[in-house]
């Protein structure tokens, strides 16, 4: 199968595409048929056999291997969490920080990352916000003037939810390595859509939920913790975090060594149904491949920008190819336009700067054209309403 055939096969996995123009993958992706099947199979096993837990746990390890390959990490560098916020809070509480240390973020980045670090102000940690316009992408230069000898962490989203920038992580990772700073990345919007190579990008900790580009229902997150960062220790402990969990289930106060792999950050049971779903989702994503998905959404973005230019509608975020991927915020007033899209069965999100369009691997050029036609009709309505007022 060539790339076009593979993408067409993927679209058939998302029945929602028959009912509406779904342009809201940055909010959540609709369920694919194969993910639904994986969930149903899990529930059938639980229903009929009360749960073959050892089989399920073996599958969790297989999913861990898939996630590791997906990020160019090793399985011992992957832990499963509940969502992005949990992963980022794990990082914020694991990094050894003392009063007077500082952490640098981007102003206006996702609040779930900001709050994880702002919470450390109670310990005397300073949180600095680097300024960046919505049309710009962050590079090492964005952070350089905010960093000093007490900077311990630089953290940002890979792809922003509010303007769609794809930040240039490579140079930031190199800067952090040179300066001995931990580099923590929120990959919620990028993973599954934009290639993420944690080694090439020099990432220390990466956190993401799985309900957008990874196609799984809410409630599961992935956490990468670079091997060897043993000074990063978990704030929460359970038996599953321990290097030598007691076989008799009696806690040993004299043996508190935690595991050396990323599983020291997992505590208690994990989200087994979603982990089954994640395995199926990664298979579906890999049937096309993330580089091809990125090429596809970028091409949809090119077409969208062309149509918007003709309509005179501006983007809130960047236009250049290297700075965007699948998220485009249109400078259209939300109050006026949200209803118009809903009435026309076009699913989008209100965003702080306008209306957010986000592509998934199942979207097509026809979806973009339909969107553009709906915008054109809305603009015409606006004009004729304005004329009626003048009359
Ligand atoms: C950049 C980013 N981070 C985090 C989240 C969500 O955080 P969580 O997975 O904790 O719900 C979102 C959107 O939902 C996001 O766009």
Short mmCIF file of C-alpha atoms and ligand atoms in Angstrom, two decimals:
data_model
loop_
_atom_site.label_atom_id
_atom_site.label_comp_id
_atom_site.label_asym_id
_atom_site.label_seq_id
_atom_site.Cartn_x
_atom_site.Cartn_y
_atom_site.Cartn_z
CA UNK A 1 0.00 0.00 0.00
CA UNK A 2 1.25 3.51 -0.74
CA UNK A 3 0.84 6.38 1.74
CA UNK A 4 -2.48 7.54 0.23
CA UNK A 5 -3.96 4.04 0.47
CA UNK A 6 -2.73 3.66 4.03
CA UNK A 7 -4.34 6.97 5.03
CA UNK A 8 -7.61 5.97 3.34
CA UNK A 9 -7.57 2.69 5.29
CA UNK A 10 -7.02 4.64 8.49
CA UNK A 11 -9.99 6.94 7.76
CA UNK A 12 -12.27 3.91 7.52
CA UNK A 13 -11.28 3.15 11.15
CA UNK A 14 -12.98 6.38 12.31
CA UNK A 15 -16.73 6.09 11.59
CA UNK A 16 -17.34 9.56 13.05
CA UNK A 17 -15.86 10.98 9.83
CA UNK A 18 -19.07 9.91 8.04
CA UNK A 19 -21.23 12.02 10.33
CA UNK A 20 -19.27 15.24 10.68
CA UNK A 21 -16.14 17.09 9.70
CA UNK A 22 -14.05 16.32 12.76
CA UNK A 23 -11.31 18.93 13.15
CA UNK A 24 -10.74 18.68 16.89
CA UNK A 25 -8.00 16.12 17.49
CA UNK A 26 -6.15 18.61 19.71
CA UNK A 27 -9.10 18.29 22.09
CA UNK A 28 -9.51 14.53 21.82
CA UNK A 29 -9.41 12.00 19.03
CA UNK A 30 -12.53 9.99 18.30
CA UNK A 31 -12.23 6.25 18.94
CA UNK A 32 -10.98 4.14 16.08
CA UNK A 33 -12.57 0.78 15.42
CA UNK A 34 -9.43 -1.15 16.34
CA UNK A 35 -9.06 0.70 19.65
CA UNK A 36 -12.71 0.02 20.45
CA UNK A 37 -12.16 -3.67 19.64
CA UNK A 38 -9.13 -3.83 21.96
CA UNK A 39 -11.20 -2.31 24.78
CA UNK A 40 -14.10 -4.68 24.13
CA UNK A 41 -11.76 -7.67 24.15
CA UNK A 42 -10.32 -6.54 27.47
CA UNK A 43 -13.80 -6.15 28.99
CA UNK A 44 -14.90 -9.54 27.61
CA UNK A 45 -11.88 -11.20 29.27
CA UNK A 46 -12.68 -9.49 32.57
CA UNK A 47 -16.35 -10.34 32.26
CA UNK A 48 -15.95 -13.96 31.35
CA UNK A 49 -12.88 -14.97 33.35
CA UNK A 50 -12.74 -12.37 36.18
CA UNK A 51 -9.52 -11.07 34.72
CA UNK A 52 -6.39 -12.96 33.70
CA UNK A 53 -4.25 -10.36 35.51
CA UNK A 54 -0.90 -12.01 34.80
CA UNK A 55 -1.76 -12.04 31.07
CA UNK A 56 -2.84 -8.41 31.27
CA UNK A 57 0.39 -7.44 33.03
CA UNK A 58 2.47 -9.19 30.37
CA UNK A 59 0.61 -7.12 27.79
CA UNK A 60 1.40 -3.97 29.78
CA UNK A 61 5.09 -4.79 29.35
CA UNK A 62 4.55 -5.26 25.62
CA UNK A 63 2.87 -1.84 25.48
CA UNK A 64 5.80 -0.37 27.41
CA UNK A 65 8.15 -1.73 24.74
CA UNK A 66 5.95 -0.22 21.99
CA UNK A 67 5.92 3.20 23.71
CA UNK A 68 9.69 3.06 24.23
CA UNK A 69 10.30 2.30 20.54
CA UNK A 70 7.91 5.06 19.59
CA UNK A 71 9.97 7.66 21.51
CA UNK A 72 13.39 6.11 20.79
CA UNK A 73 13.72 5.27 24.48
CA UNK A 74 14.39 2.01 26.33
CA UNK A 75 11.49 0.20 28.07
CA UNK A 76 13.13 0.82 31.47
CA UNK A 77 12.76 4.57 30.81
CA UNK A 78 8.95 4.43 30.48
CA UNK A 79 6.36 4.63 33.27
CA UNK A 80 2.59 4.79 32.95
CA UNK A 81 0.65 7.57 34.65
CA UNK A 82 -2.86 8.97 34.63
CA UNK A 83 -2.31 11.97 32.35
CA UNK A 84 0.13 14.74 31.40
CA UNK A 85 -0.42 16.66 34.63
CA UNK A 86 0.53 13.69 36.77
CA UNK A 87 3.72 13.18 34.75
CA UNK A 88 4.68 16.85 35.05
CA UNK A 89 3.93 16.91 38.78
CA UNK A 90 6.01 13.76 39.20
CA UNK A 91 8.89 15.60 37.50
CA UNK A 92 8.40 18.78 39.54
CA UNK A 93 8.56 16.82 42.77
CA UNK A 94 11.36 14.48 41.73
CA UNK A 95 13.97 17.03 40.68
CA UNK A 96 16.16 17.96 43.66
CA UNK A 97 15.32 21.64 44.17
CA UNK A 98 16.04 23.94 47.08
CA UNK A 99 14.99 27.47 47.98
CA UNK A 100 16.57 29.98 45.59
CA UNK A 101 16.68 27.55 42.64
CA UNK A 102 14.66 28.57 39.60
CA UNK A 103 12.64 26.94 36.83
CA UNK A 104 11.95 28.57 33.44
CA UNK A 105 8.68 28.15 31.52
CA UNK A 106 7.01 29.93 28.61
CA UNK A 107 4.41 32.54 29.54
CA UNK A 108 0.94 31.35 28.51
CA UNK A 109 1.98 27.71 28.04
CA UNK A 110 -0.47 25.05 29.23
CA UNK A 111 -1.57 25.73 32.82
CA UNK A 112 -1.23 22.05 33.74
CA UNK A 113 2.52 22.43 33.34
CA UNK A 114 2.68 25.88 34.94
CA UNK A 115 0.83 24.83 38.11
CA UNK A 116 3.06 21.80 38.65
CA UNK A 117 6.04 24.15 39.00
CA UNK A 118 4.24 27.12 40.57
CA UNK A 119 3.36 24.78 43.43
CA UNK A 120 7.08 24.73 44.29
CA UNK A 121 7.00 28.40 45.21
CA UNK A 122 5.98 27.09 48.65
CA UNK A 123 9.49 25.65 48.89
CA UNK A 124 11.12 28.93 47.84
CA UNK A 125 11.66 27.88 44.22
CA UNK A 126 11.41 30.77 41.76
CA UNK A 127 9.33 30.28 38.61
CA UNK A 128 10.36 32.45 35.65
CA UNK A 129 8.24 32.96 32.55
CA UNK A 130 9.96 33.59 29.22
CA UNK A 131 7.95 35.78 26.86
CA UNK A 132 7.09 34.59 23.37
CA UNK A 133 4.64 35.81 20.72
CA UNK A 134 2.05 33.32 19.42
CA UNK A 135 3.61 33.57 15.96
CA UNK A 136 7.10 32.62 17.21
CA UNK A 137 8.59 29.27 18.13
CA UNK A 138 10.82 28.82 21.17
CA UNK A 139 14.51 28.05 20.62
CA UNK A 140 17.53 28.12 22.95
CA UNK A 141 17.65 31.91 22.40
CA UNK A 142 14.17 32.27 23.95
CA UNK A 143 15.48 30.94 27.26
CA UNK A 144 19.09 32.18 27.30
CA UNK A 145 18.44 35.49 29.06
CA UNK A 146 16.25 33.87 31.75
CA UNK A 147 18.80 31.24 32.74
CA UNK A 148 21.42 31.71 35.45
CA UNK A 149 23.54 29.53 37.73
CA UNK A 150 20.48 28.67 39.88
CA UNK A 151 18.35 27.46 36.95
CA UNK A 152 17.61 23.77 37.41
CA UNK A 153 14.78 23.14 34.95
CA UNK A 154 13.58 24.40 31.57
CA UNK A 155 10.14 23.14 30.63
CA UNK A 156 7.65 23.72 27.80
CA UNK A 157 5.14 22.08 25.49
CA UNK A 158 6.49 20.57 22.30
CA UNK A 159 3.45 21.71 20.29
CA UNK A 160 1.27 24.44 21.80
CA UNK A 161 -2.46 23.90 22.20
CA UNK A 162 -3.35 27.58 21.80
CA UNK A 163 -1.50 28.64 18.63
CA UNK A 164 -0.03 25.43 17.21
CA UNK A 165 3.66 26.36 17.33
CA UNK A 166 6.09 23.43 17.15
CA UNK A 167 8.87 24.56 19.42
CA UNK A 168 12.43 23.88 18.35
CA UNK A 169 13.38 21.43 21.09
CA UNK A 170 16.79 20.40 19.69
CA UNK A 171 18.59 23.66 20.48
CA UNK A 172 16.87 23.94 23.86
CA UNK A 173 17.97 20.40 24.72
CA UNK A 174 21.56 21.22 23.77
CA UNK A 175 21.52 24.39 25.89
CA UNK A 176 20.19 22.43 28.88
CA UNK A 177 22.86 19.76 28.46
CA UNK A 178 25.66 22.37 28.31
CA UNK A 179 24.35 24.11 31.42
CA UNK A 180 23.48 20.97 33.44
CA UNK A 181 19.76 21.85 33.45
CA UNK A 182 16.93 19.29 33.41
CA UNK A 183 14.85 19.53 30.26
CA UNK A 184 11.20 18.61 30.87
CA UNK A 185 8.79 18.42 27.93
CA UNK A 186 4.99 18.30 27.76
CA UNK A 187 4.40 16.25 24.60
CA UNK A 188 0.61 15.98 24.96
CA UNK A 189 -0.06 17.69 21.63
CA UNK A 190 2.86 16.29 19.67
CA UNK A 191 3.14 12.60 20.42
CA UNK A 192 1.61 10.51 17.65
CA UNK A 193 1.59 13.41 15.19
CA UNK A 194 5.12 14.86 15.23
CA UNK A 195 8.14 12.56 15.55
CA UNK A 196 9.51 12.64 19.11
CA UNK A 197 13.02 11.29 19.63
CA UNK A 198 13.84 11.83 23.29
CA UNK A 199 17.53 11.04 22.77
CA UNK A 200 18.08 13.31 19.78
CA UNK A 201 16.23 16.14 21.54
CA UNK A 202 18.16 15.75 24.81
CA UNK A 203 15.02 15.41 26.93
CA UNK A 204 15.39 14.48 30.62
CA UNK A 205 11.69 13.91 31.35
CA UNK A 206 8.74 13.80 28.94
CA UNK A 207 5.10 13.61 29.95
CA UNK A 208 2.01 13.15 27.79
CA UNK A 209 -1.53 11.95 28.03
CA UNK A 210 -2.73 9.50 25.40
CA UNK A 211 -6.15 10.82 24.37
CA UNK A 212 -5.05 13.02 21.47
CA UNK A 213 -2.39 11.82 19.01
CA UNK A 214 -2.22 8.45 20.75
CA UNK A 215 -5.94 7.77 20.14
CA UNK A 216 -6.90 6.32 23.54
CA UNK A 217 -9.72 7.45 25.87
CA UNK A 218 -8.79 9.81 28.73
CA UNK A 219 -7.12 8.41 31.84
CA UNK A 220 -3.72 7.14 30.72
CA UNK A 221 -0.42 8.98 30.48
CA UNK A 222 3.12 8.10 29.49
CA UNK A 223 6.23 9.29 31.28
CA UNK A 224 9.79 9.06 29.98
CA UNK A 225 12.56 9.45 32.55
CA UNK A 226 16.09 9.38 31.15
CA UNK A 227 18.03 6.39 32.40
CA UNK A 228 20.70 7.22 34.99
CA UNK A 229 18.95 10.23 36.57
CA UNK A 230 18.81 8.32 39.85
CA UNK A 231 18.77 11.55 41.88
CA UNK A 232 15.18 11.99 40.61
CA UNK A 233 13.18 10.28 43.31
CA UNK A 234 9.40 9.76 43.56
CA UNK A 235 7.28 11.82 45.94
CA UNK A 236 4.80 8.94 46.22
CA UNK A 237 5.72 5.34 46.96
CA UNK A 238 3.90 2.05 46.69
CA UNK A 239 5.14 -1.52 46.64
CA UNK A 240 5.48 -1.32 42.86
CA UNK A 241 8.02 1.52 43.25
CA UNK A 242 10.42 -0.50 45.39
CA UNK A 243 13.68 -2.18 44.34
CA UNK A 244 12.89 -5.22 46.52
CA UNK A 245 9.13 -5.40 47.06
CA UNK A 246 8.45 -7.59 50.12
CA UNK A 247 7.19 -11.03 49.05
CA UNK A 248 5.16 -11.30 52.27
CA UNK A 249 3.50 -7.91 51.66
CA UNK A 250 4.89 -6.47 54.90
CA UNK A 251 6.64 -3.13 54.34
CA UNK A 252 10.34 -3.03 55.36
CA UNK A 253 11.24 0.34 56.91
CA UNK A 254 14.92 -0.66 56.74
CA UNK A 255 14.85 -1.27 52.97
CA UNK A 256 13.58 1.82 51.22
CA UNK A 257 15.57 1.58 48.01
CA UNK A 258 13.40 2.41 45.01
CA UNK A 259 13.61 0.75 41.60
CA UNK A 260 16.27 2.13 39.29
CA UNK A 261 14.02 2.20 36.23
CA UNK A 262 11.18 4.63 35.47
CA UNK A 263 8.75 2.26 37.22
CA UNK A 264 9.85 3.83 40.51
CA UNK A 265 7.35 6.54 39.50
CA UNK A 266 4.44 4.12 39.00
CA UNK A 267 2.41 3.46 42.09
CA UNK A 268 -0.25 0.80 42.47
CA UNK A 269 -2.36 -0.62 39.69
CA UNK A 270 -2.23 1.01 36.28
CA UNK A 271 -5.00 1.74 33.77
CA UNK A 272 -5.19 -1.75 32.23
CA UNK A 273 -8.01 -1.20 29.73
CA UNK A 274 -6.41 1.94 28.28
CA UNK A 275 -3.05 0.17 28.10
CA UNK A 276 -4.65 -2.51 25.94
CA UNK A 277 -6.14 0.27 23.82
CA UNK A 278 -2.76 2.01 23.57
CA UNK A 279 -1.14 -1.07 22.12
CA UNK A 280 -3.78 -1.21 19.37
CA UNK A 281 -3.52 2.55 18.81
CA UNK A 282 0.25 2.42 18.33
CA UNK A 283 -0.21 -0.41 15.81
CA UNK A 284 -2.66 1.76 13.88
CA UNK A 285 -0.36 4.79 14.00
CA UNK A 286 2.61 2.70 12.91
CA UNK A 287 0.61 1.31 9.99
CA UNK A 288 1.09 4.80 8.52
CA UNK A 289 4.13 6.00 10.48
CA UNK A 290 4.53 9.26 12.39
CA UNK A 291 6.73 10.97 9.74
CA UNK A 292 4.02 10.27 7.15
CA UNK A 293 1.30 11.51 9.53
CA UNK A 294 3.29 14.70 10.04
CA UNK A 295 3.69 15.16 6.27
CA UNK A 296 -0.04 14.59 5.84
CA UNK A 297 -1.21 17.10 8.46
CA UNK A 298 1.29 19.67 7.20
CA UNK A 299 -0.06 19.30 3.66
CA UNK A 300 -3.59 19.79 5.04
CA UNK A 301 -2.24 22.89 6.80
CA UNK A 302 -0.80 24.21 3.52
CA UNK A 303 -4.17 23.80 1.84
CA UNK A 304 -5.96 25.41 4.78
CA UNK A 305 -3.64 28.44 4.72
CA UNK A 306 -4.18 28.82 0.95
CA UNK A 307 -7.96 28.79 1.37
CA UNK A 308 -7.84 31.15 4.37
CA UNK A 309 -5.69 33.62 2.46
CA UNK A 310 -8.29 33.77 -0.28
CA UNK A 311 -10.99 34.36 2.32
CA UNK A 312 -8.94 36.97 4.18
CA UNK A 313 -8.91 35.01 7.46
CA UNK A 314 -5.71 35.20 9.51
CA UNK A 315 -3.90 32.66 11.65
CA UNK A 316 -3.05 33.37 15.29
CA UNK A 317 0.05 31.15 15.16
CA UNK A 318 2.93 30.71 12.71
CA UNK A 319 2.50 30.17 8.96
CA UNK A 320 5.94 28.74 8.13
CA UNK A 321 6.05 25.02 7.49
CA UNK A 322 8.85 24.25 9.93
CA UNK A 323 7.01 25.96 12.78
CA UNK A 324 3.58 24.32 12.68
CA UNK A 325 2.02 20.85 12.43
CA UNK A 326 -1.67 20.03 12.91
CA UNK A 327 -3.06 22.89 15.03
CA UNK A 328 -4.29 26.12 13.42
CA UNK A 329 -6.10 28.86 15.30
CA UNK A 330 -8.18 31.12 13.06
CA UNK A 331 -8.56 34.74 14.11
CA UNK A 332 -12.36 34.56 14.10
CA UNK A 333 -14.37 35.76 17.12
CA UNK A 334 -15.48 32.66 19.05
CA UNK A 335 -18.85 34.01 20.12
CA UNK A 336 -19.94 34.59 16.53
CA UNK A 337 -18.41 31.52 14.94
CA UNK A 338 -18.68 28.58 17.37
CA UNK A 339 -22.42 28.16 16.65
CA UNK A 340 -21.94 28.54 12.92
CA UNK A 341 -19.48 25.61 12.82
CA UNK A 342 -21.69 23.48 15.09
CA UNK A 343 -24.75 24.14 12.88
CA UNK A 344 -22.75 22.94 9.87
CA UNK A 345 -21.50 19.72 11.54
CA UNK A 346 -17.93 20.95 11.69
CA UNK A 347 -16.37 20.07 15.03
CA UNK A 348 -13.75 22.60 16.20
CA UNK A 349 -12.73 24.14 19.56
CA UNK A 350 -12.99 27.65 20.94
CA UNK A 351 -9.51 28.87 21.81
CA UNK A 352 -8.14 32.00 23.49
CA UNK A 353 -7.23 33.63 20.16
CA UNK A 354 -10.11 32.37 18.01
CA UNK A 355 -11.36 29.08 16.57
CA UNK A 356 -9.00 26.10 16.75
CA UNK A 357 -8.83 23.64 13.88
CA UNK A 358 -6.78 20.53 14.52
CA UNK A 359 -6.08 17.68 12.13
CA UNK A 360 -5.74 13.98 12.82
CA UNK A 361 -4.34 11.34 10.52
CA UNK A 362 -7.89 10.52 9.32
CA UNK A 363 -8.62 14.01 7.94
CA UNK A 364 -8.61 14.69 4.22
CA UNK A 365 -8.33 17.54 1.74
CA UNK A 366 -12.13 17.34 1.37
CA UNK A 367 -12.47 18.11 5.10
CA UNK A 368 -10.37 21.25 4.60
CA UNK A 369 -12.41 22.29 1.58
CA UNK A 370 -15.68 21.73 3.43
CA UNK A 371 -14.36 23.83 6.33
CA UNK A 372 -13.34 26.61 3.94
CA UNK A 373 -16.78 26.55 2.28
CA UNK A 374 -18.46 26.81 5.70
CA UNK A 375 -16.24 29.79 6.55
CA UNK A 376 -17.01 31.40 3.18
CA UNK A 377 -20.76 31.03 3.82
CA UNK A 378 -20.36 32.48 7.32
CA UNK A 379 -18.48 35.48 5.97
CA UNK A 380 -21.19 36.02 3.34
CA UNK A 381 -23.85 35.92 6.06
CA UNK A 382 -21.86 38.49 8.03
CA UNK A 383 -21.70 40.78 5.02
CA UNK A 384 -25.39 40.48 4.19
CA UNK A 385 -26.34 41.07 7.84
CA UNK A 386 -24.16 44.18 7.86
CA UNK A 387 -25.82 45.39 4.62
CA UNK A 388 -29.29 44.77 6.10
CA UNK A 389 -28.30 47.01 9.00
CA UNK A 390 -27.22 49.77 6.66
CA UNK A 391 -30.48 49.48 4.67
C1 LIG B 1 -0.06 20.99 26.02
C2 LIG B 1 -1.08 20.26 26.87
N1 LIG B 1 -0.71 19.73 28.04
C3 LIG B 1 -1.59 19.08 28.82
C4 LIG B 1 -2.90 18.92 28.44
C5 LIG B 1 -3.87 18.16 29.26
O1 LIG B 1 -3.34 17.69 30.46
P1 LIG B 1 -3.85 16.32 31.08
O2 LIG B 1 -3.36 15.22 30.17
O3 LIG B 1 -3.23 16.27 32.41
O4 LIG B 1 -5.33 16.37 31.14
C6 LIG B 1 -3.33 19.48 27.22
C7 LIG B 1 -4.72 19.40 26.73
O5 LIG B 1 -5.62 18.77 27.14
C8 LIG B 1 -2.38 20.15 26.42
O6 LIG B 1 -2.76 20.69 25.27
#
